[in-house]
XYZ file of C-alpha atoms in Angstrom:
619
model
C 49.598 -27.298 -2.510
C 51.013 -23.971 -3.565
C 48.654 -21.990 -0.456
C 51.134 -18.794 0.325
C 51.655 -17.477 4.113
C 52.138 -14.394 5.199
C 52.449 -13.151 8.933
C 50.483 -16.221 9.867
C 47.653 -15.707 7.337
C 47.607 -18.756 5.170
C 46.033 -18.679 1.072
C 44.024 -21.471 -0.295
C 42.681 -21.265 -3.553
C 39.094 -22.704 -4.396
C 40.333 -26.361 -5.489
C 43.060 -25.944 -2.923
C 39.999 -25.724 -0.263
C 38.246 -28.147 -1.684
C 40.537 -30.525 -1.511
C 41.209 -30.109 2.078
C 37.666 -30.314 2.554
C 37.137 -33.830 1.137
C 40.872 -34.940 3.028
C 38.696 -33.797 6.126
C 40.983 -31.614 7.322
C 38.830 -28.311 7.898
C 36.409 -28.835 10.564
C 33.586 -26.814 12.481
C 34.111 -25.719 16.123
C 30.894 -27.250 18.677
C 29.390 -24.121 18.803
C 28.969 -23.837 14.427
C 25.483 -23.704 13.389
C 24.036 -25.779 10.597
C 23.716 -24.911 6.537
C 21.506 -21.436 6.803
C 22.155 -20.177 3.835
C 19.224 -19.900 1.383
C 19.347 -21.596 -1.724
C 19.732 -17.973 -3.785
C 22.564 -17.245 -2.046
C 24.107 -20.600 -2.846
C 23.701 -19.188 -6.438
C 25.065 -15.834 -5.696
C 28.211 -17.061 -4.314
C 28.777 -19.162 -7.739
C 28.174 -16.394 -10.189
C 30.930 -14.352 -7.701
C 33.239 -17.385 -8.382
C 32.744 -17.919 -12.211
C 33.207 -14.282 -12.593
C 36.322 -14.311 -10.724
C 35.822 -11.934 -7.799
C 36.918 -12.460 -4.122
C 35.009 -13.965 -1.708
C 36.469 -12.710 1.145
C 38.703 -14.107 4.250
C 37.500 -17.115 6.445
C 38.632 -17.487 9.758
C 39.903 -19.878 11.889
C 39.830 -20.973 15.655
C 42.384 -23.003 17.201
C 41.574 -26.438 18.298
C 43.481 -29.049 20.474
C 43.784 -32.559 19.053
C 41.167 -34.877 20.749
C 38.622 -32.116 21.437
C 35.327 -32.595 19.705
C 34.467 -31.043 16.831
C 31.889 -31.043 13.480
C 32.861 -32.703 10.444
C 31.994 -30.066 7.956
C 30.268 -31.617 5.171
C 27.843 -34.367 7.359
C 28.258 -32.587 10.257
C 29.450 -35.745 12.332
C 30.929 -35.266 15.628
C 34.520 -36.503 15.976
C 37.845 -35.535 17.548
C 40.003 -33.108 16.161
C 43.198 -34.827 14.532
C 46.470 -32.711 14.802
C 46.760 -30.096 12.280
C 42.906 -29.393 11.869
C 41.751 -26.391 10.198
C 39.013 -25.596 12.611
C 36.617 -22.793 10.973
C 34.838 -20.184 12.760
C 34.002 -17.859 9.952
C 33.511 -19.112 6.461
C 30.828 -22.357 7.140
C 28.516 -21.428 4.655
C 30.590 -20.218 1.832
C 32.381 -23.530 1.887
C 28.653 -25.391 1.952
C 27.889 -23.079 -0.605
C 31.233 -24.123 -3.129
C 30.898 -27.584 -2.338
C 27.017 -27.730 -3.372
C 28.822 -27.989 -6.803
C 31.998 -29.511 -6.489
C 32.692 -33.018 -8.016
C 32.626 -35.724 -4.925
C 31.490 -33.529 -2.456
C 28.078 -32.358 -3.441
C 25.937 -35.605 -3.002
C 27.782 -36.144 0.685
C 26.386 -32.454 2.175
C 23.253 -32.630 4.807
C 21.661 -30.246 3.023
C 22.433 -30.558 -0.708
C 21.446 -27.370 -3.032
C 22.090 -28.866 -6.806
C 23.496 -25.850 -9.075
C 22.940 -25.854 -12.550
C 24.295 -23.680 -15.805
C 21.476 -23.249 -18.681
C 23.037 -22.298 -21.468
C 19.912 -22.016 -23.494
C 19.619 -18.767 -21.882
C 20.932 -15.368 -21.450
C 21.758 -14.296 -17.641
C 19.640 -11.868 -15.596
C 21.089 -8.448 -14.796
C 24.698 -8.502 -13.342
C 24.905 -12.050 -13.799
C 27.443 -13.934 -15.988
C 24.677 -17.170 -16.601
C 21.702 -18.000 -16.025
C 21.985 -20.422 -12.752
C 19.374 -22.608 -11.296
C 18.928 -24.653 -8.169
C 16.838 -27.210 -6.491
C 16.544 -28.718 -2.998
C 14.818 -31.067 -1.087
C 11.635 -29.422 -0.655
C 11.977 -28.067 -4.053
C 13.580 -30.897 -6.018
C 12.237 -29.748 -9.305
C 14.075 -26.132 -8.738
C 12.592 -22.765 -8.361
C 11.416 -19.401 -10.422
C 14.254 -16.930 -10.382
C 12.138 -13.639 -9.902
C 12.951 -10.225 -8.595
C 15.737 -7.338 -10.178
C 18.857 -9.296 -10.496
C 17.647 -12.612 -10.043
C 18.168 -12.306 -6.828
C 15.416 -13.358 -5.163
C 13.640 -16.957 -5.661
C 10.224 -18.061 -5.636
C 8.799 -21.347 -5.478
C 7.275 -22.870 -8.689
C 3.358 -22.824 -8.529
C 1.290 -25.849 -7.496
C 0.169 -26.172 -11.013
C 4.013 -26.223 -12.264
C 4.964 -29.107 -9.462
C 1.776 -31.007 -10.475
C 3.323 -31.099 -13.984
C 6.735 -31.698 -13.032
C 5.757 -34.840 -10.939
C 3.687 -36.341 -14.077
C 6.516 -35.654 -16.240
C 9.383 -36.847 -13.932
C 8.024 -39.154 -12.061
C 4.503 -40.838 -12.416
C 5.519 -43.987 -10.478
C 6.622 -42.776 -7.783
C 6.329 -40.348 -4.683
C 7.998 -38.185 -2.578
C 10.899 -35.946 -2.802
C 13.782 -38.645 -1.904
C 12.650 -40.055 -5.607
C 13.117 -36.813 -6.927
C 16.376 -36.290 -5.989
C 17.894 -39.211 -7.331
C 17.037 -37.842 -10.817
C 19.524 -34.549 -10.431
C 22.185 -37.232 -10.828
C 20.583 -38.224 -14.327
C 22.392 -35.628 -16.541
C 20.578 -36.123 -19.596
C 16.922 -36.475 -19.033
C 16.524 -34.328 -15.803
C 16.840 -30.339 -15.578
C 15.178 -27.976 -13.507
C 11.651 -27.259 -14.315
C 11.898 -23.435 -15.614
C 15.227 -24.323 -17.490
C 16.092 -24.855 -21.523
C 19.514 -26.544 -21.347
C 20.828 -26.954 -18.033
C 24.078 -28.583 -17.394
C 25.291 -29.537 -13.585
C 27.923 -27.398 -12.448
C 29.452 -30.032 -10.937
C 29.887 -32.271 -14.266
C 31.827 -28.914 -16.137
C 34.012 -28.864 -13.055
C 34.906 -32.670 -13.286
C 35.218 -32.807 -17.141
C 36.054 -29.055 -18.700
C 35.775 -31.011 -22.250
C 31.971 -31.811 -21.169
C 31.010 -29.036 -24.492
C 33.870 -30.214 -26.695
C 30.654 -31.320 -28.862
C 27.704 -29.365 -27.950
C 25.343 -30.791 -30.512
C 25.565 -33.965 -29.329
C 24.914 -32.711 -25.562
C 21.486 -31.255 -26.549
C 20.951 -34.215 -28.684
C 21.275 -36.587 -25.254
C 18.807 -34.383 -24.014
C 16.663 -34.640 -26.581
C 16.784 -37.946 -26.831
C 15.968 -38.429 -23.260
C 13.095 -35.880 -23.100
C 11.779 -38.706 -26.374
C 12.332 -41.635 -23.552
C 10.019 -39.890 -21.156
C 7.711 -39.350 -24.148
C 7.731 -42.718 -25.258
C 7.470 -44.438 -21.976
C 3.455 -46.346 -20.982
C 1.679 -43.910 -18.479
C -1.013 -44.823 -16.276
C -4.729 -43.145 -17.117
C -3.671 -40.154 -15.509
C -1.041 -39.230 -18.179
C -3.065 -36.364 -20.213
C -2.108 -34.437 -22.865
C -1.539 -31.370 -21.288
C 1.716 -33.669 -19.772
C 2.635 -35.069 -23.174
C 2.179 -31.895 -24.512
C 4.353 -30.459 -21.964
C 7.528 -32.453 -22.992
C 7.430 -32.397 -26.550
C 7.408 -28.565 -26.233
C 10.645 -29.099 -24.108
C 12.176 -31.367 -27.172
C 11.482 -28.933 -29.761
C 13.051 -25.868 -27.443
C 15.974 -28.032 -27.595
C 15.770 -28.942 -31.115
C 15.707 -24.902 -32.262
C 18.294 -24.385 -30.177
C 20.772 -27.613 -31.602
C 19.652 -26.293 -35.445
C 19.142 -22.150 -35.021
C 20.408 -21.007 -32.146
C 23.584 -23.232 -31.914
C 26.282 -20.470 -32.427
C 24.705 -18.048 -29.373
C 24.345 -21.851 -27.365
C 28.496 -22.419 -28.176
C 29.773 -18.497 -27.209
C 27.948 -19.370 -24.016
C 29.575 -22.614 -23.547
C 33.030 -21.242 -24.181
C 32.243 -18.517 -21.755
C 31.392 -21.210 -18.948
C 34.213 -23.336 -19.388
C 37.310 -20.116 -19.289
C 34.996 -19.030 -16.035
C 35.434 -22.359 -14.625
C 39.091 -22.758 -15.515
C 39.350 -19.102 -13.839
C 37.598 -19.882 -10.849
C 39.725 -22.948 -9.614
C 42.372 -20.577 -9.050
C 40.468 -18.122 -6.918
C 41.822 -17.642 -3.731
C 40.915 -16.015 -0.471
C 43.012 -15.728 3.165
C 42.625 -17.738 5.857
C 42.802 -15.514 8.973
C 43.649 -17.013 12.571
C 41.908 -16.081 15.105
C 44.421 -16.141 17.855
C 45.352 -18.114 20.995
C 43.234 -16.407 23.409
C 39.840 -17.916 22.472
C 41.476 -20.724 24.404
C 41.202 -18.499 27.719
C 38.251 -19.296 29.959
C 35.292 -16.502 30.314
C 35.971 -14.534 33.233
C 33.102 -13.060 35.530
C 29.176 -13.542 33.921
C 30.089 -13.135 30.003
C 30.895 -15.546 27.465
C 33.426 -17.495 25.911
C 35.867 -15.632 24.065
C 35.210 -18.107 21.135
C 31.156 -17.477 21.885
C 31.680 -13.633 21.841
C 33.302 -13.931 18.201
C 31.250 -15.994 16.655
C 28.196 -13.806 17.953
C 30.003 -10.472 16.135
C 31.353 -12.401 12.851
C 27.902 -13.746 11.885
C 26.274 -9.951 12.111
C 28.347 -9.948 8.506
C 26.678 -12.696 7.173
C 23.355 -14.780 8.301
C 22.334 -13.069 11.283
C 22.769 -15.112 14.494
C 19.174 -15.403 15.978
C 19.010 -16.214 19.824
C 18.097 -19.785 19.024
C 21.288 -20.331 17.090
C 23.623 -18.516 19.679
C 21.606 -20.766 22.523
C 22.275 -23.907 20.664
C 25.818 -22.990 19.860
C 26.800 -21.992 23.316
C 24.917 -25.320 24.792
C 27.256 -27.520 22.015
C 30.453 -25.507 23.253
C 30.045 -25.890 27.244
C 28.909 -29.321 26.624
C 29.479 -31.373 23.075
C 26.898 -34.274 23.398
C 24.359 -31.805 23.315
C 24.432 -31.958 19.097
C 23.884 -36.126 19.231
C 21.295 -35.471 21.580
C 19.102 -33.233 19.364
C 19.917 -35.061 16.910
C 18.968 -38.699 18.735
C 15.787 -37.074 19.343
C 14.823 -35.309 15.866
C 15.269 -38.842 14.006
C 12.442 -40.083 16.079
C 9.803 -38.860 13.591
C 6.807 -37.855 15.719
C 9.835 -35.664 16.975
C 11.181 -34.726 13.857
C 7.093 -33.713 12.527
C 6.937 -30.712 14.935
C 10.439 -29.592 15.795
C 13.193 -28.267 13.950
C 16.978 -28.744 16.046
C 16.374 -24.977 17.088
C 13.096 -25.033 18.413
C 13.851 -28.609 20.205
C 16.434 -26.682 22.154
C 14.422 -23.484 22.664
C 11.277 -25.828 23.863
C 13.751 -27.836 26.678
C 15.507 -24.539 27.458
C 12.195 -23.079 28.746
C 11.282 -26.917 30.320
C 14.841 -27.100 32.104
C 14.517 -23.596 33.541
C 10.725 -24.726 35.057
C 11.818 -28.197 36.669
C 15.022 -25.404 38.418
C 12.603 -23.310 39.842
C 10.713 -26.365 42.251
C 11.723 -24.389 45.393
C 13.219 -21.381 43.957
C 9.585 -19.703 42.630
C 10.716 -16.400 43.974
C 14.515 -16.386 41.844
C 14.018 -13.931 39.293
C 16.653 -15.341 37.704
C 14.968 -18.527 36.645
C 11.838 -16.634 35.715
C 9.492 -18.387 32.447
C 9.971 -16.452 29.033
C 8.666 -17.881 25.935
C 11.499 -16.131 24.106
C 14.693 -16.061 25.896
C 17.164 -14.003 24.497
C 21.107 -14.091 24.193
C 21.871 -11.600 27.034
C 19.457 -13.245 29.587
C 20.965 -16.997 28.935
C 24.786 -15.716 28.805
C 24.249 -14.853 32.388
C 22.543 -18.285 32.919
C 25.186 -20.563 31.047
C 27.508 -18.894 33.054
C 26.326 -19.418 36.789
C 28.590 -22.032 37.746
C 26.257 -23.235 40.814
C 22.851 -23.462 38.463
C 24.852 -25.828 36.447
C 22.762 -24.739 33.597
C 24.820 -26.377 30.927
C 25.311 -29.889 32.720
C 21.962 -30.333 33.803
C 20.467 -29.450 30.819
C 22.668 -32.225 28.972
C 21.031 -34.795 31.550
C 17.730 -32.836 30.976
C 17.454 -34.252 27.510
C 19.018 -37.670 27.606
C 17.099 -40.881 27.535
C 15.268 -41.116 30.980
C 15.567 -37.713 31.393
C 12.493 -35.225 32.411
C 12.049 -33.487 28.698
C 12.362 -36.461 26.436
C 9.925 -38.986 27.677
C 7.035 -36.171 28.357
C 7.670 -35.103 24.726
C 6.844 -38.345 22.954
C 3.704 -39.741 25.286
C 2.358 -35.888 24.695
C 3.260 -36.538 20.493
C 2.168 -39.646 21.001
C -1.468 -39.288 22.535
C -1.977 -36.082 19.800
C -1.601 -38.821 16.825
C -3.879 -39.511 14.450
C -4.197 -43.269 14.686
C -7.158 -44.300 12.179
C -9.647 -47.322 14.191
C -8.133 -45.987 17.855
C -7.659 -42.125 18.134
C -9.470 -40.704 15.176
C -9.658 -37.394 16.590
C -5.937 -36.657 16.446
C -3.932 -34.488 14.430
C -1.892 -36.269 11.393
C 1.872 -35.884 11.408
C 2.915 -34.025 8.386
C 0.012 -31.613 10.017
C 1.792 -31.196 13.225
C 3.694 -27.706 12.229
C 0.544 -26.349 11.006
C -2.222 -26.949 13.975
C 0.490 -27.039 16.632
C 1.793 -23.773 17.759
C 5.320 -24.372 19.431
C 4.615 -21.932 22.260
C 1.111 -23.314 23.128
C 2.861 -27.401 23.383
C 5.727 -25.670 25.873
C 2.290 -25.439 28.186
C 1.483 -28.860 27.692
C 5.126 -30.087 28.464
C 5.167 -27.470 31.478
C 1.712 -29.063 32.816
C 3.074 -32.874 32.321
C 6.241 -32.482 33.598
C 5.246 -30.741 36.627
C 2.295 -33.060 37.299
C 4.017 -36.605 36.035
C 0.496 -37.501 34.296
C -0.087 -39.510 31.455
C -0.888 -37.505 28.605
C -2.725 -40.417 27.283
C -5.259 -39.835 29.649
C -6.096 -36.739 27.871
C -6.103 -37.252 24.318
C -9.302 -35.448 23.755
C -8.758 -32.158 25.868
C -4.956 -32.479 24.515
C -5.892 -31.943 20.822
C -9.125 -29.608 21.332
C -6.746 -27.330 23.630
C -4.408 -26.910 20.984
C -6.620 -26.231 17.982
C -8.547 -24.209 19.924
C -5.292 -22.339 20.698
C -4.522 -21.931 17.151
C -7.627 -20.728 16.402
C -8.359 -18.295 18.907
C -5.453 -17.393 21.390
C -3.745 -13.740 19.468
C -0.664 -13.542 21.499
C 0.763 -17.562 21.744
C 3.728 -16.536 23.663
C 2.501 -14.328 26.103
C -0.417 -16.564 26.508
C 1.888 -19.672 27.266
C 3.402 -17.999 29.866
C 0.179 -16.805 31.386
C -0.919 -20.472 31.085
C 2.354 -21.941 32.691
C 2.062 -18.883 35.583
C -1.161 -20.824 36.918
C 0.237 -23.944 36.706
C 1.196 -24.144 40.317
C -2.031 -22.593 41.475
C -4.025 -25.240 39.399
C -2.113 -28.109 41.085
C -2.579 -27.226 44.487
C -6.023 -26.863 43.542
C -5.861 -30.399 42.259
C -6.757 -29.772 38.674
C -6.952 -32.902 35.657
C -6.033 -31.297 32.536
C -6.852 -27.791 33.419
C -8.209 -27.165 29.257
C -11.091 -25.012 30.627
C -9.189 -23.323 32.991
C -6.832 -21.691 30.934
C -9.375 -21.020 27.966
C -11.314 -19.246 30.731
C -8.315 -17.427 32.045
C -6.979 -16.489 27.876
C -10.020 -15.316 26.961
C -11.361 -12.892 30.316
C -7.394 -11.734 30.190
C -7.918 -10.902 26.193
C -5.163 -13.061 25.174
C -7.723 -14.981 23.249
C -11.225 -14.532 21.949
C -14.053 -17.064 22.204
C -14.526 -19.359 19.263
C -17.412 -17.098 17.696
C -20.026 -20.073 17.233
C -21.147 -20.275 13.403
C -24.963 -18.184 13.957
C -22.852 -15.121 14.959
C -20.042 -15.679 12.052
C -22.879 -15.691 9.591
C -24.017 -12.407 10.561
C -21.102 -10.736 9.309
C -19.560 -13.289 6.945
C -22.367 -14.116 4.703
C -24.092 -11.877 1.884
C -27.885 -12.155 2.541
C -29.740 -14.281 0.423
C -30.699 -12.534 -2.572
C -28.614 -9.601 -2.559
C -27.843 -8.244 -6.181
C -24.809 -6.451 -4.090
C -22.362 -9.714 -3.143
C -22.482 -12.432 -6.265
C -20.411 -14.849 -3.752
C -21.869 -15.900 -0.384
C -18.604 -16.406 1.280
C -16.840 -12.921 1.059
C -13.223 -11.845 2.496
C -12.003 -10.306 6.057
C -12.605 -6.877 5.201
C -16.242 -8.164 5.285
C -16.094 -8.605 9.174
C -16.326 -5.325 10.428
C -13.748 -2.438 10.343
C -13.510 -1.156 13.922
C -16.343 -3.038 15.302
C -15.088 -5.012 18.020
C -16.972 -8.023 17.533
C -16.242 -7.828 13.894
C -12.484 -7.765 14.298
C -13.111 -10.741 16.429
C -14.802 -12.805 14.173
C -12.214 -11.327 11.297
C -9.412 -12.595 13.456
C -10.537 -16.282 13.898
C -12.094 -16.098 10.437
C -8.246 -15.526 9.247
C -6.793 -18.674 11.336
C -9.705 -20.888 10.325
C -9.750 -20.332 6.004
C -6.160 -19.017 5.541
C -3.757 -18.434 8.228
C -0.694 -18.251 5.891
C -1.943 -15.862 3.418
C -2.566 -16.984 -0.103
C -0.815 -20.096 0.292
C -3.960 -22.275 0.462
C -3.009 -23.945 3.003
C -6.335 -24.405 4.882
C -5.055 -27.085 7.318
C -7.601 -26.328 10.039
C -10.595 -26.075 7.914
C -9.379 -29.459 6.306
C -9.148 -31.181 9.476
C -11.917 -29.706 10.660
C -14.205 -30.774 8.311
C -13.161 -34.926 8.838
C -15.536 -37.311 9.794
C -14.120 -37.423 13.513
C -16.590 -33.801 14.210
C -19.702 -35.663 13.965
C -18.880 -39.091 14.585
C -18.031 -38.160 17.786
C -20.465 -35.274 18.787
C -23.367 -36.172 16.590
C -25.545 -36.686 19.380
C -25.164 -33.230 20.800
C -25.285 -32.023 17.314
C -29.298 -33.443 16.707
C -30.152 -32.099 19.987
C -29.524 -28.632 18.864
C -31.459 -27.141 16.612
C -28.997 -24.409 15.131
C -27.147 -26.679 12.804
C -23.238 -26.840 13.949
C -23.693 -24.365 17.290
C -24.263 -28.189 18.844
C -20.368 -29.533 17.216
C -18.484 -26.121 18.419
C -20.127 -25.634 22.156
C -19.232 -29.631 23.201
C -15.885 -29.329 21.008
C -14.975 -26.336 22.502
C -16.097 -26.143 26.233
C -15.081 -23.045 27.534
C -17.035 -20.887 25.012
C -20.040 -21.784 27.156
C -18.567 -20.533 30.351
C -17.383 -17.012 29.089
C -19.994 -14.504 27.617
C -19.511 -14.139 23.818
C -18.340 -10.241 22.864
């Protein structure tokens, strides 16, 4: 290596790095987040590269051989070998390079796939036109917005396509991903001739003979044409492809010379960009040094102000990073847990941690209800648990490591409570379906439910009914979920001394005479306000919008509010998840009865679904 020191301050250049990357030399201190860097700023950080301009300095933290650290590309835990490069500042530009480098992209934990098309001119202040896909979006995204900066997702109409086309046989996105390694017949949805970045950086000569790269292309595009389709192939589909064989065909017999200036460009800005270099800046010896009196870790306190450059550090990232640094087997933990996939359907590593955070802090206050200091927030923010990681007789740290191991008081209320919520066709057929779990279950509204178990040592199970009404109903109807879980979890002890079931009723009572919540409006009153009398030459559609509700009539904004939960809580996503449930066999199978003993058609399903609107007088 030719890296260059000066006063301490060691230069890699870009292969130089990378390299050192794949030797495994450069590793990630405990308390490094994950990948956070959106998929658009992958793309940024390439065009910066292949145009040749610095990337700025990374920064390192010293580390003792044997202490446990992140391997940077999977993110493994392991311990430090002498002479690590351990990197406190610089994690996600190096994710960000290595998306496209040769060897190293398909080994990443979170791969972004970059690709070049050079059937097309760049957006403003770009040098190409760059594309990439992920996981969720494995067919790529639309590059919108001044710049290019921003990305969009392709429509549903546009994946619909791009699944018939690429792959009619099978399902899910694993199946898509495996075709970004197929160079020839795969390419991002919205792209003309699209060439992985990471096959120009292994073989520069890739566009020695451009013709007979589109022609591959071409030829594979005819393959897809060619191949038997089920009945559902149509000729929109067929259509589809052959217009993406005859883009490339212009291109190979028109447009070749504009195609070639292009590829010339691409392959002196890759040349250039292996030689790109940036410093490596040490951080010093005294991150080493203990925190003295209630503040952090030196090494905490850093990494707090260095990511305010970059991705900003939210409170659940500086919470999880300070638990990994004060006590390393908190990653494998999490991680134990979220590849448990009832686990894995509601939680993301951050909110895991944020959920047994609030838990721990509950099971410390048994005898301590008075300390302040251990007082329930929904959010909990850096300052407040800096003072708590550091009170050396709470023990916050160690006990929350035991708090989350197997046998310990979070994980085993966490799956019964997942478990008796599942939708298990033939035994529980009024539970919620796991891919639905982060849509009808709000994360502050389960924190009650693991408050109420732990506390009580019940078996959710027990409860399966009042469990899953509770927490639609909570969706539906509470306004405020976190201030309303900790007004739920504040009666908690009150509701046990008064020697309470599943206190569901309870707490809808308490929400909705508090005005955290409203009352599920039942469907006679919605109608009033929702529905265009019949025969009006004023409303063509029955069903009309919010604004329909009420402006500034209370019991209009009600009814707007729930109406906005139940048809489309996301905005114009169409992601009606609640109505969709809702409207499942389970409502009547199970409270048909009560529904043919009413007489106003559905009032019947909502009053015995949702008990508590009977107790407390509609507004």
């Amino acid at each position: 290596m030719n890296n260059v020191q000066v006063e301490g301050i060691t230069t890699y250049s870009v292969e130089e790095w990378a390299k050192a990357v794949a030797a495994g030399r450069v590793v990630l201190p405990m308390i490094q987040r994950g990948s956070v860097w959106k998929p658009h700023q992958v793309l940024d950080l390439w065009d910066t590269l292949l145009q040749g301009m610095p990337v700025g300095a990374f920064m390192t933290s010293p580390v003792k051989p044997g202490a446990m650290v992140f391997q940077l590309r999977t993110r493994k835990t392991i311990a430090a070998e002498s002479g690590a490069i351990s990197l406190l500042d610089g994690q996600q530009r190096t994710l960000a390079m290595l998306s496209a480098w040769p060897g190293s992209e398909k080994e990443l934990q979170r791969r972004v796939a970059v690709w070049v098309d050079l059937g097309e001119d760049p957006p403003a202040e770009y040098r190409f036109r760059l594309w990439a896909a992920t996981r969720a979006q494995p067919f790529g995204y639309e590059r919108v917005g001044i710049g290019g900066q921003a990305l969009s997702k392709l429509s549903s109409a546009e994946l619909r396509m791009a699944n018939a086309v690429y792959t009619p046989d099978r399902q899910g996105a694993d199946e898509a991903v495996k075709l970004w390694d197929d160079e020839t017949a795969f390419m991002p949805w919205r792209a003309t001739f699209p060439i992985r970045l990471s096959t120009l950086i292994a073989d520069p000569h890739h566009l020695d003979d451009l013709a007979e790269r589109i022609s591959e292309k071409e030829r594979a595009l005819q393959m897809l044409l060619d191949k038997p389709r089920d009945q559902g192939c149509t000729n929109e589909i067929l259509s589809e492809i052959q217009r993406r064989i005859t883009r490339l065909e212009t291109l190979r017999t028109k447009d070749l010379d504009a195609v070639g200036t292009r590829a010339r460009g691409l392959q002196e800005a890759v040349t250039r960009m292996r030689s790109v270099t940036f410093p490596l800046i040490p951080a010093g010896r005294y991150l080493d040094e203990a925190a003295t009196g209630t503040g952090d870790p030196p090494i905490a306190v850093l990494f707090k102000r260095v990511a305010v450059g970059g991705q900003p550090l939210s409170n659940e990232d500086y919470i999880f990073s300070v638990l990994k640094h004060h006590e390393p087997d908190v990653h494998t933990l999490v991680e134990t847990l979220l590849a448990k996939q009832p686990v894995a359907a509601l939680y993301t590593a951050n909110a895991l941690v944020m959920a047994a955070v609030r838990a721990h802090l509950l099971s410390l206050r048994k005898g301590r209800e008075g300390d302040k200091a251990l007082r329930d927030e929904a959010r909990i923010d850096k300052a407040r648990f800096s003072r708590l990681a550091q009170d050396k007789e709470l023990g916050f740290s160690g006990g929350f490591k035991l708090f989350i191991s197997e046998g310990g008081g979070f994980v085993g209320v966490v799956e019964c409570l997942l478990a008796a919520i599942a939708y298990t066709p033939g035994d529980f057929d009024v539970g919620l379906p796991l891919h639905a779990l982060p849509w009808l279950v709000d994360r502050f509204i389960f924190d009650v439910l693991i408050a109420w178990f732990i506390q009580t040592g019940k078996d959710p199970a027990g409860h399966r009914l009042e469990i899953v009404r509770f927490l639609l109903w909570g969706f539906l109807c509470i306004r405020e979920k976190a201030a309303s879980s900790e007004r739920c979890i504040s009666e908690i002890p009150r509701l046990v001394e008064k020697g309470a079931s599943f206190p569901e009723a309870e707490w809808m009572t308490c929400l909705i005479q508090e005005g955290f919540a409203y009352a599920l409006p039942l469907p006679e009153a919605a109608r009033k306000v929702a529905f265009a009398e019949p025969g009006s030459d004023s409303n063509s559609k029955v069903l009309r919008g919010a604004s329909r509700f009420g402006q500034g009539d209370p019991a209009g904004d009600h009814v707007a509010d729930v109406y906005r939960r139940w048809w489309n809580y996301r905005g114009n996503r169409h992601e009606h998840a609640f109505l969709l449930w809702l409207q499942r066999d389970f409502v009547n199978q199970e409270f048909g009865e009560q529904r043919a003993l009413d007489k106003k058609a559905g009032e019947g399903v909502i009053r015995r679904f949702f008990p508590a609107c009977e107790q407390v007088a509609q507004p």
